[in-house]
């Protein structure tokens, strides 16, 4: 089977293709568009979308129980050159592809890619952009919303992952998400893991979340879902950033997804040369550890962890006892 | 006390392992009068600005030796705004991999890049003019030019034309979170100078820009000195007069005209070549009569890579 190809960039060094999966009835516009790999070193999303494509093809072939009711498009990796080079940005010029939207069909290479991706995905009612953080911070699999409307708030819970409204600010100018916003429908950003490597546990959770989302939005039917996650919805005011009050080496044994009470130790800040502990970093609030720093070298003011304060259960979803803070 | 250039530390931050990073400047003149700030090295691989600052310091030292009263205003020079990046020869702030010129207005309690941006913005705020000196990137060679936000042309154009550069480009949009945009929001005139190419020095371009900066300082009353009139008559253009030539195919770009040449419509500017065939993959032709003010120097290109920019010769219309 040869995949659909969104764009071919000719080069004597070898043509560069941008393949994608179009699944379901080809005569109807996609109901959902799922995109990953805008940054080439964010591997979890690319792996999960490739696995999801295989899963959906197995459904279409009758090899698995369930049915794909509406068409979907999956772009597992947009920055193909970055993926192969192990780079966050576009390898030749280090451009961040996720700052080139809405793109330009006659512009720079990355602008052409952006334009093609937007053209493919913008008319889907559900649009999901999957990210794998950066090389500094490990993110718990979660849904991010920016300035959402009520339908998005409601639908976001269908992934079965924690939902966090992020403060909307100008730094997202040029992103795929911002280019999607003017189009009718609903947009989501998913975050999972740490760039530069694959975290299988996060990938599995992300995969289950996407299948649940497709089933609950009636794009799939008849599939077997795993047990519901313990759903939590956090408003922007509940996101607490823990930042370094001094430079040093930050080291933490905590896993993302842990619940903390205010005052719990998140990690230690070491003197980078002398090796002594400069400070214990403690959580200022009780809540869920949504992200934690894994790259130890830390300047003053850098983000060490993000804790989602409080504990807001979504009605009708069972509580996982092990997650209840003492 | 005789007037002299003084080296000052504006801010400093400890590094995670050992030592510190500093934001420093050279300054001369009293506070209270008109003030001009020259900022260089926001991108660590653009070296021309540092050289310009050194030439400026040498010229000012000579001037003050001859006439200590020649600077009635105040001059502040920031040669290495992003010293950590300069040390790594990196465009971005290393470790953080952040473009400092996308971090303005900064944040005094944010990550180091935003603290640095905030400290720099705070230091130059209130100046009569800020000149932000850049040297393109590693790919494109630029004729000396000044870029101005088009909606500020009424107030900035006279200064921009005094800068003695080949092109004044009135841009409809300014990239977000840049020093120029942040200063524009504070109503501080900021002119972005681009010249040459990253990682290299073009002494002629630097001399040309330095004379322009001195002329602007004189125009603002910061300097009291005889200078030759700027010899360069700038082309003033807006986005509608600037034509982009992007690669029609990937390969090796071979330019066939000199950077800065005047070109005729349809004239071949260069070829895109393949190492696997003798014939060019594509010819690149001038879209109009004009001046080739941007030319690609790094030959490896992909489909869409910017090869050149031409400013339409008709852009030289009389100014309003």
Coordinates of N, CA, C and O in Angstrom, one line a residue, chain B residues 132-226:
Chain B
X132 N 19.4 48.9 16.1 CA 19.6 47.4 16.4 C 20.3 46.8 15.2 O 19.7 46.7 14.1
X133 N 21.6 46.5 15.4 CA 22.4 46.1 14.3 C 22.4 44.5 14.1 O 22.7 43.8 15.0
X134 N 22.1 44.1 12.9 CA 22.1 42.7 12.6 C 22.9 42.4 11.3 O 23.2 43.3 10.6
X135 N 23.2 41.1 11.1 CA 24.1 40.8 10.0 C 23.4 39.5 9.3 O 24.1 38.5 9.1
X136 N 22.2 39.7 9.0 CA 21.5 38.6 8.2 C 21.6 37.3 8.9 O 21.6 37.2 10.2
X137 N 21.7 36.2 8.2 CA 21.8 34.9 8.7 C 23.0 34.2 8.0 O 23.8 34.9 7.3
X138 N 23.1 32.9 8.1 CA 24.2 32.2 7.5 C 24.0 31.9 6.0 O 24.8 31.4 5.3
X139 N 22.8 32.3 5.5 CA 22.4 31.9 4.1 C 22.5 33.1 3.1 O 22.8 32.9 2.0
X140 N 22.1 34.2 3.6 CA 21.8 35.4 2.6 C 22.7 36.5 2.9 O 23.0 36.9 4.1
X141 N 23.3 37.1 1.9 CA 24.1 38.3 2.0 C 23.2 39.5 1.7 O 22.5 39.5 0.7
X142 N 23.3 40.5 2.6 CA 22.4 41.7 2.4 C 23.2 42.9 2.2 O 24.2 43.2 2.8
X143 N 22.7 43.8 1.2 CA 23.2 45.1 1.2 C 22.8 45.8 2.4 O 21.8 45.6 3.0
X144 N 23.6 46.8 2.9 CA 23.3 47.6 4.1 C 21.9 48.2 3.9 O 21.6 48.9 2.9
X145 N 21.0 47.9 4.9 CA 19.7 48.4 4.8 C 19.1 48.7 6.1 O 19.6 48.1 7.1
X146 N 18.1 49.5 6.2 CA 17.4 49.7 7.5 C 16.0 49.4 7.3 O 15.3 49.7 6.3
X147 N 15.4 48.7 8.3 CA 14.1 48.2 8.2 C 13.2 49.0 9.3 O 13.7 49.1 10.4
X148 N 12.1 49.5 8.8 CA 11.3 50.4 9.6 C 9.9 49.9 9.5 O 9.4 49.4 8.5
X149 N 9.2 49.9 10.6 CA 7.7 49.6 10.6 C 7.0 50.7 9.8 O 7.1 51.9 10.1
X150 N 6.3 50.2 8.8 CA 5.7 51.2 7.8 C 4.8 52.2 8.5 O 4.7 53.4 8.1
X151 N 4.0 51.7 9.5 CA 3.1 52.7 10.1 C 3.8 53.7 11.0 O 3.1 54.6 11.5
X152 N 5.1 53.6 11.1 CA 5.8 54.6 11.9 C 6.7 55.4 10.9 O 7.5 56.2 11.4
X153 N 6.5 55.3 9.6 CA 7.3 56.0 8.7 C 7.3 57.5 8.9 O 8.3 58.2 8.7
X154 N 6.2 58.0 9.2 CA 6.1 59.5 9.4 C 7.1 60.0 10.3 O 7.7 61.1 10.2
X155 N 7.3 59.3 11.4 CA 8.2 59.8 12.5 C 9.6 59.2 12.3 O 10.6 59.8 12.8
X156 N 9.8 58.1 11.6 CA 11.1 57.5 11.6 C 11.9 57.7 10.3 O 13.1 57.4 10.2
X157 N 11.1 58.1 9.2 CA 11.8 58.0 7.9 C 12.9 59.0 7.8 O 14.0 58.6 7.2
X158 N 12.8 60.2 8.3 CA 13.9 61.1 8.2 C 15.2 60.5 8.8 O 16.3 60.7 8.2
X159 N 15.1 59.9 10.0 CA 16.2 59.3 10.6 C 16.8 58.1 9.8 O 18.0 58.0 9.6
X160 N 15.8 57.3 9.3 CA 16.2 56.2 8.5 C 17.0 56.6 7.3 O 18.0 56.0 6.9
X161 N 16.6 57.7 6.6 CA 17.3 58.1 5.4 C 18.7 58.7 5.8 O 19.6 58.7 4.9
X162 N 18.8 59.2 7.0 CA 20.1 59.8 7.4 C 21.1 58.7 7.6 O 22.3 58.9 7.7
X163 N 20.7 57.4 7.6 CA 21.5 56.3 8.0 C 22.5 55.9 6.9 O 23.3 55.0 7.2
X164 N 22.5 56.5 5.8 CA 23.5 56.2 4.8 C 23.5 54.8 4.2 O 24.5 54.3 3.8
X165 N 22.4 54.1 4.3 CA 22.3 52.8 3.8 C 21.6 52.7 2.5 O 20.9 53.6 2.1
X166 N 21.8 51.6 1.8 CA 21.4 51.5 0.4 C 19.8 51.4 0.3 O 19.3 51.8 -0.7
X167 N 19.2 50.8 1.3 CA 17.8 50.6 1.2 C 17.1 51.0 2.5 O 17.6 50.6 3.6
X168 N 16.0 51.6 2.4 CA 15.1 51.8 3.6 C 13.9 51.0 3.3 O 13.1 51.3 2.3
X169 N 13.6 50.0 4.0 CA 12.5 49.0 3.8 C 11.4 49.3 4.8 O 11.6 49.0 6.0
X170 N 10.3 49.8 4.3 CA 9.2 50.1 5.2 C 8.3 48.8 5.2 O 7.7 48.4 4.2
X171 N 8.4 48.1 6.3 CA 7.7 46.8 6.4 C 6.3 46.9 7.0 O 6.1 47.5 8.1
X172 N 5.4 46.2 6.4 CA 4.0 46.2 6.8 C 3.8 45.5 8.1 O 3.0 45.9 8.9
X173 N 4.6 44.4 8.3 CA 4.5 43.7 9.6 C 5.9 43.5 10.2 O 6.8 43.4 9.5
X174 N 5.9 43.6 11.5 CA 7.1 43.4 12.2 C 7.0 42.1 13.0 O 6.0 41.8 13.6
X175 N 8.0 41.2 12.9 CA 7.9 39.9 13.6 C 7.6 40.2 15.1 O 8.1 41.2 15.7
X176 N 6.8 39.4 15.7 CA 6.3 39.6 17.1 C 7.5 39.4 18.1 O 8.4 38.6 17.8
X177 N 7.4 40.1 19.2 CA 8.3 40.0 20.3 C 9.7 40.3 20.0 O 10.7 39.8 20.6
X178 N 9.9 41.2 19.0 CA 11.3 41.7 18.7 C 11.6 42.9 19.5 O 10.6 43.6 20.0
X179 N 12.8 43.3 19.5 CA 13.2 44.6 20.2 C 12.5 45.7 19.5 O 12.0 46.6 20.1
X180 N 12.5 45.7 18.1 CA 11.9 46.8 17.4 C 10.4 46.9 17.7 O 9.9 48.0 17.9
X181 N 9.7 45.8 17.8 CA 8.3 45.8 18.0 C 8.1 46.4 19.5 O 7.2 47.2 19.7
X182 N 8.8 45.8 20.4 CA 8.6 46.2 21.8 C 8.9 47.7 22.0 O 8.2 48.4 22.7
X183 N 10.0 48.3 21.3 CA 10.3 49.7 21.4 C 9.2 50.5 20.7 O 8.8 51.6 21.2
X184 N 8.7 50.0 19.6 CA 7.6 50.7 18.9 C 6.4 50.9 19.8 O 5.7 51.9 19.8
X185 N 6.1 49.8 20.7 CA 5.0 50.0 21.6 C 5.3 51.0 22.7 O 4.3 51.5 23.3
X186 N 6.5 51.2 23.0 CA 6.9 52.2 24.0 C 7.1 53.6 23.3 O 7.6 54.5 24.0
X187 N 6.9 53.7 22.0 CA 7.1 55.0 21.2 C 8.6 55.4 21.2 O 8.9 56.6 21.3
X188 N 9.5 54.4 21.2 CA 10.9 54.7 21.1 C 11.3 54.4 19.7 O 11.1 53.2 19.3
X189 N 11.8 55.3 18.9 CA 12.2 55.0 17.6 C 13.3 53.9 17.5 O 14.3 54.1 18.2
X190 N 13.1 52.9 16.8 CA 14.1 51.8 16.6 C 14.3 51.6 15.1 O 13.3 51.3 14.4
X191 N 15.5 51.6 14.7 CA 15.8 51.2 13.3 C 16.6 50.0 13.3 O 17.7 49.9 14.0
X192 N 16.2 49.0 12.6 CA 16.9 47.7 12.5 C 17.8 47.8 11.3 O 17.3 48.0 10.1
X193 N 19.1 47.6 11.5 CA 20.1 47.6 10.4 C 20.4 46.2 10.1 O 20.7 45.4 11.0
X194 N 20.4 45.9 8.8 CA 20.9 44.5 8.3 C 22.0 44.8 7.3 O 21.9 45.6 6.5
X195 N 23.0 44.0 7.4 CA 24.1 44.1 6.4 C 25.0 42.9 6.4 O 25.2 42.3 7.5
X196 N 25.5 42.5 5.3 CA 26.4 41.4 5.1 C 25.8 40.1 5.4 O 24.6 39.8 5.0
X197 N 26.5 39.3 6.1 CA 26.1 37.9 6.3 C 26.6 37.4 7.7 O 27.7 37.9 8.1
X198 N 26.0 36.5 8.3 CA 26.4 36.0 9.6 C 27.8 35.4 9.5 O 28.2 34.9 8.4
X199 N 28.5 35.4 10.6 CA 29.8 34.8 10.8 C 30.9 35.5 10.0 O 32.1 35.0 10.0
X200 N 30.7 36.6 9.3 CA 31.7 37.2 8.5 C 31.7 38.7 8.9 O 30.7 39.3 9.3
X201 N 32.8 39.4 8.6 CA 32.8 40.9 8.7 C 32.9 41.4 7.3 O 33.7 41.0 6.4
X202 N 32.2 42.5 7.0 CA 32.3 43.2 5.7 C 32.6 44.6 6.1 O 31.8 45.5 6.4
X203 N 34.0 44.9 6.1 CA 34.4 46.2 6.7 C 33.8 47.4 5.9 O 33.5 48.4 6.6
X204 N 33.6 47.3 4.6 CA 33.1 48.4 3.9 C 31.6 48.7 4.3 O 31.2 49.9 4.5
X205 N 30.9 47.7 4.5 CA 29.5 47.8 5.0 C 29.5 48.5 6.4 O 28.7 49.3 6.7
X206 N 30.4 48.0 7.2 CA 30.4 48.5 8.6 C 30.8 50.0 8.6 O 30.2 50.8 9.3
X207 N 31.8 50.4 7.7 CA 32.1 51.8 7.7 C 30.9 52.7 7.2 O 30.7 53.7 7.7
X208 N 30.2 52.1 6.2 CA 29.1 52.8 5.7 C 28.0 53.0 6.8 O 27.5 54.1 6.9
X209 N 27.7 51.9 7.5 CA 26.7 52.0 8.5 C 27.1 52.9 9.7 O 26.3 53.7 10.2
X210 N 28.4 52.9 10.0 CA 28.9 53.7 11.1 C 28.7 55.2 10.8 O 28.3 56.0 11.6
X211 N 29.1 55.6 9.5 CA 28.9 57.0 9.2 C 27.4 57.4 9.3 O 27.1 58.4 9.8
X212 N 26.5 56.4 8.9 CA 25.1 56.7 9.0 C 24.7 56.9 10.4 O 23.9 57.8 10.7
X213 N 25.1 56.1 11.3 CA 24.8 56.2 12.7 C 25.3 57.5 13.3 O 24.5 58.2 14.0
X214 N 26.5 57.9 12.9 CA 27.0 59.2 13.4 C 26.2 60.3 12.8 O 25.9 61.3 13.6
X215 N 25.7 60.2 11.6 CA 24.9 61.3 11.0 C 23.6 61.4 11.8 O 23.0 62.5 12.0
X216 N 23.0 60.2 12.1 CA 21.7 60.2 12.8 C 21.9 60.8 14.2 O 21.1 61.6 14.7
X217 N 23.1 60.5 14.8 CA 23.4 61.1 16.2 C 23.5 62.6 16.1 O 23.0 63.4 16.9
X218 N 24.2 63.1 15.0 CA 24.3 64.5 14.8 C 22.9 65.2 14.6 O 22.6 66.2 15.2
X219 N 22.1 64.5 13.8 CA 20.8 65.0 13.5 C 19.9 65.2 14.8 O 19.1 66.1 14.9
X220 N 20.2 64.3 15.8 CA 19.4 64.3 17.0 C 20.0 65.2 18.1 O 19.5 65.3 19.2
X221 N 21.2 65.8 17.8 CA 21.9 66.6 18.7 C 22.7 65.9 19.8 O 23.1 66.5 20.8
X222 N 22.9 64.6 19.5 CA 23.7 63.9 20.5 C 25.2 64.2 20.3 O 26.0 64.2 21.2
X223 N 25.6 64.4 19.0 CA 27.0 64.7 18.6 C 27.0 66.1 18.1 O 26.1 66.6 17.4
X224 N 28.1 66.8 18.4 CA 28.3 68.1 17.8 C 29.7 68.1 17.1 O 30.7 68.2 17.7
X225 N 29.6 67.7 15.8 CA 30.8 67.4 15.1 C 30.5 67.6 13.6 O 29.4 67.5 13.1
X226 N 31.6 68.0 12.9 CA 31.5 68.1 11.4 C 31.6 66.7 10.8 O 32.5 65.9 11.2

